Amino acid sequence: MTEFQENSKVIDCRSLTRDVYILTLSSPQIAQTALPGQFVMIRVSDMDDPLLRRPFSIYDVSTSGEILILFKIVGRGTRLLSTLDPGDSVNVIGPLGNGYTLHPSGNACLVGGGMGIAPIYFLAKKMNMAKREKSNFHVILGARSGDELVPLLDAFNKFDMQIDCATDDGSFGHHGFVTQLLDPVLPNVSQVYVCGPTAMMQIVAEKCLEQNVCCETSLETHMACGLGACLGCTVSGADGQYVHVCKHGPVFKADEIKWEK
Amino acid sequence: MTEFQENSKVIDCRSLTRDVYILTLSSPQIAQTALPGQFVMIRVSDMDDPLLRRPFSIYDVSTSGEILILFKIVGRGTRLLSTLDPGDSVNVIGPLGNGYTLHPSGNACLVGGGMGIAPIYFLAKKMNMAKREKSNFHVILGARSGDELVPLLDAFNKFDMQIDCATDDGSFGHHGFVTQLLDPVLPNVSQVYVCGPTAMMQIVAEKCLEQNVCCETSLETHMACGLGACLGCTVSGADGQYVHVCKHGPVFKADEIKWEK
Amino acid sequence: MIVKDLDLNVKIGSLLLKNPVMTASGTFGYGEEFENLIDLNRIGAIIVKGISYEPRPGNPPPRVVETSSGMLNAIGLENVGVERFISEKLPYFDHVDSRLIVNILGDSRVDGIEVNISCPNVKKGGVAFGTIPAMAAAVTRAVKAETDQPVIVKLSPNVTDITEIACAVEDGGADSVSLINTLIGMAIDIKSKQPKLANIIGGLSGPAIKPVALRMVHQVSQRVKIPVIGIGGIATYEDAVEFLLAGASAIQVGTANFYQPKAVEYIIDGISRYLQEEKVQAVNDIIGKVQINR
Amino acid sequence: MIVKDLDLNVKIGSLLLKNPVMTASGTFGYGEEFENLIDLNRIGAIIVKGISYEPRPGNPPPRVVETSSGMLNAIGLENVGVERFISEKLPYFDHVDSRLIVNILGDSRVDGIEVNISCPNVKKGGVAFGTIPAMAAAVTRAVKAETDQPVIVKLSPNVTDITEIACAVEDGGADSVSLINTLIGMAIDIKSKQPKLANIIGGLSGPAIKPVALRMVHQVSQRVKIPVIGIGGIATYEDAVEFLLAGASAIQVGTANFYQPKAVEYIIDGISRYLQEEKVQAVNDIIGKVQINR
Ligand SMILES: Cc1cc2nc3c(=O)[nH]c(=O)nc-3n(C[C@H](O)[C@H](O)[C@H](O)COP(=O)(O)OP(=O)(O)OC[C@H]3O[C@@H](n4cnc5c(N)ncnc54)[C@H](O)[C@@H]3O)c2cc1C
Ligand SMILES: Cc1cc2nc3c(=O)[nH]c(=O)nc-3n(C[C@H](O)[C@H](O)[C@H](O)COP(=O)(O)OP(=O)(O)OC[C@H]3O[C@@H](n4cnc5c(N)ncnc54)[C@H](O)[C@@H]3O)c2cc1C
Ligand SMILES: Cc1cc2nc3c(=O)[nH]c(=O)nc-3n(C[C@H](O)[C@H](O)[C@H](O)COP(=O)(O)O)c2cc1C
Ligand SMILES: Cc1cc2nc3c(=O)[nH]c(=O)nc-3n(C[C@H](O)[C@H](O)[C@H](O)COP(=O)(O)O)c2cc1C
Ligand code: FES
Ligand code: FES
């Protein structure tokens, strides 16, 4: 795997909601090689504070050399990102990590919650392109409320997949958790892909493990480098050994991870 | 003296040359009370780096509550300032310091070098308004090269004052130093006001002291607070006692200061 | 549910503060410099610039330089001396409803004394006191013998084991310890090849040092019984709460006053909001409440 | 005038480096992690993550947290152990034209040894060695007795007087001292009320600590005759030059590698530019050349 460091021009930075944005960057080398589930490390400031790069999943790539990032403002770094204007530049390293394993045949369910929708969209796009005649792909998306979800749906609706939605506040789709929408789907699929809040991923992972369905989860941890150098991004593997999310992941099979009790 | 802290909207930030900018801020309280020679402390970033506010002379004020800053990019803080867009906000404290003493009668010479032109412009504007029939005011401006000077001249030319210019590279006006232009003027004036690089101010100050002409200089030092609280902005007074530029100055009579040998 | 009658009072020895937020010595002038920018009456206590018996001119300039998320200073305890402090600066506080803590001995309007045994910018005395436990204890005892006011001893972080110094000072009778003073640092101008401070070295302060300060406050608060006052890089209410949770009974705001003169007000308001959110009625109930599971 | 044949060579004991810029242990993985992002052959020396005899799993997560202009880490010396290092990591360096410095003892391809007596993240041993002069000297002597390679001893900044430790280590036979390791710090999550690091405390690194590091490097270089290697917050060539002027014979880049993997290259190029501008032919001619007038 080769990672690149690019000084990327901002093509666009627009808000979907008050705190969710889509950032479009010109990063030809990353765009050309990125796989769904991989991420980039973005330097959000040229100053010494905030110091460290921030990790973001690749939400989409364009054939004209652009990468798209779907992000939510949760702190200082993401706030700075949201103030970028077209013509500004940011330094980006990527693509990083392993990415999801594409199983184009068989039935699969893709589950994305919150900003976890980002890699799930890129995955859905690739899966849709690779889709075999007899396969059924199902997408389940969740968010706090409808205004976060609706602007993203048009793009998903172009795919030959069934889309179900859940919102915490019931303002759109099912009132409740994505995990509840998964239950009826699970018996009919051989593969689940999930990205979202850790608590959600854990429930999905456990349901899949119970029913013997392959499940790939994309983990989040604090990352100082994203390159495998700082050894800061540890989680406990199923065997009790530490694994590093940036290098061995961020995508892990559900049974590779020791989920907290 | 009352200083104010305002969260100022950026009205405009435009470049005169590659590295010289004029920033227009909406700061009604400061605009209303500012005197020529006073300065403001601007927080250039909301992050912890760069940490400290940066001092800038007030270049002009408008009747609609705006203050104007003339600045040159010399480091990180001024670079950040130059990236401000209309609609952004910066936090400003001012007006700070004492300002020049206006002597509306008698003949005076105003000398501004580089960014030292900023307070000299504001002073010229006020002096022009207060000008008595028989007074002659003379302005001498200096800069590295003409492109820094020319964009500022229109505004000065509106005043009933003689304007002379010098540039280091000879691209506009006298090829050489403002101090050379001062020599023929000095015998005819009772008051000199100067702001610019320390070396220039020292020469002007010494010429004035020799010829017994009152001279007010505006000093620059490193300032952490601008409020008289940190005691960081010391210079040596003529009596060997330390004075604080932000509180006792930035404007000092030439004979109040111990100029370095 | 709104928590009624939030109680922000804290006690530093016999000294009751209406809230745990103070200004750090040397960063708030003599108080009056900030009167137009902040409501001085809201501050828990104002600690003024260190006062020596004789006026001191301080060090030659340059005295301050910015560093990443911090600054170095080598002011050298410039101050007006006891006499002018009492005649010129003290009367101002008659109309300020905030505790006043100074470094000088005794006076009716002074509510407490902070003894700085840790200034890195004065050549003799200070530094050595701050790094040798027995001397720290002796200085404390000497001050205690001279005053009935609560005595706070301010510790230097430039030591191998700050808890050792804190314990010595506690044994010496201190009513409280405050920490940290600045870390000793240096910066060089690569063009002129000279140190950026005329004094060569200076004290590092600001957000850069917060992690070190928090660690030391936590360590010390676990070793001494007297109240600990946390100082170092505190600029927001979140910072202040970190120190309270780590074990500080009160905190001081230093460098932040320079770039955000309203910092102290924002911090007091933020602590109140935090108590509301946490549904805690008294600030005393969060002091030392960091959760350590092992 | 262009200075021809710039000479960036420096010597650390018997070890000749083609330039004074190294990567700091624990911040550059085992080198290969950076192969796509920087030309490894340009680096003066690569110091790999500390290797212990047995593999070590390190501390539980969270292990890193960002602070103002810095970061705290509590990795806890996670490493593959000597055996796997030799079989899996060492061969990679056969094709890298940069000096390789490790923490383990002896091996043909290893060019030098850095002995870390200052890691704040390992409970026993390390810390004590680093704060007690006699123990620091004893460790140095023991390592020297076992190897013919140049031995660099890495010092802790968490001491009252780092020059005392440096002198002890010099007496113990060290070929060089490197400093500083991280300052001990802490951070608390005010929502969960837990320390942000599972290990409670961690090591503070990055630009925040640069002023402290520079001061210590300057102090130590005036006390010892062996070469001093400067570490701490170095991210730009200006930073590196400050350390060289202060007395460092070489420097290490740590945390900066994480956010700017090309930092080392930029620094080497910047030092060359600086020498050109200063019309100095050899980097050795600026080492220790800070101008102090008093
Ligand atoms: C592999 C990976 C992919 C990611 N993809 C996306 C994405 O596509 N879109 C998106 O919006 N976000 C994504 N994130 C999360 C994103 O990196 C964080 O939201 C961002 O770093 C926060 O930066 P900040 O400066 O705004 O927040 P900070 O001020 O640093 O922190 C704000 C709060 O968020 C917490 N936090 C910060 N970083 C993380 C983290 N990595 N994991 C858990 N909690 C954290 C902090 O503890 C704090 O409570 C991803 C994270 C990882 C590891
Ligand atoms: C009272 C006063 C009024 C001023 N008015 C103006 C003005 O109207 N327009 C304008 O462009 N500038 C003015 N300045 C200077 C301005 O404050 C500095 O240029 C600015 O602070 C530099 O910030 P920076 O972050 O860009 O540079 P930094 O990165 O902080 O420094 C860049 C270089 O400039 C030097 N430097 C920084 N600040 C000062 C300073 N205050 N004095 C001397 N050298 C310094 C540094 O040592 C360094 O070499 C004024 C300064 C003072 C004290
Ligand atoms: C400019 C300046 C002057 C200071 N003067 C004093 C002083 O006179 N007495 C003292 O005990 N501490 C002094 N200090 C230290 C501060 O009170 C405080 O302990 C230190 O700055 C750390 O807090 P901070 O990071 O919030 O600034 C000074 C600090 C600064 C920045
Ligand atoms: C994540 C991390 C891991 C580190 N691991 C080690 C180590 O294994 N051995 C060691 O001697 N120093 C280790 N250090 C300390 C660095 O080598 C260096 O001394 C310190 O970070 C200061 O330099 P910096 O500010 O440039 O990072 C580590 C530092 C960091 C940030
Ligand atoms: S983030 Fe540094 S090793 Fe994974
Ligand atoms: S800048 Fe702080 S006292 Fe003048």
Coordinates of C-alpha atoms and ligand atoms in Angstrom, one line a residue, chain B residues 222-233 244-247, ligand 6:
Chain B
H222 CA 7.2 43.2 22.1
M223 CA 3.9 43.4 23.9
A224 CA 2.2 40.5 25.6
C225 CA -0.8 42.4 26.9
G226 CA -1.0 46.1 25.8
L227 CA -2.7 46.8 29.1
G228 CA 0.1 47.7 31.5
A229 CA -0.3 44.3 33.2
C230 CA 2.6 42.2 32.0
L231 CA 5.4 44.8 32.3
G232 CA 7.0 43.2 29.2
C233 CA 7.1 46.2 27.0
H244 CA 6.3 50.8 29.6
V245 CA 5.5 51.5 25.9
C246 CA 1.9 50.3 26.1
K247 CA 1.0 52.5 29.0
Ligands
FES6 S1 2.5 45.1 26.9 FE1 2.0 44.3 28.9 S2 2.6 45.9 30.1 FE2 2.9 46.8 28.2

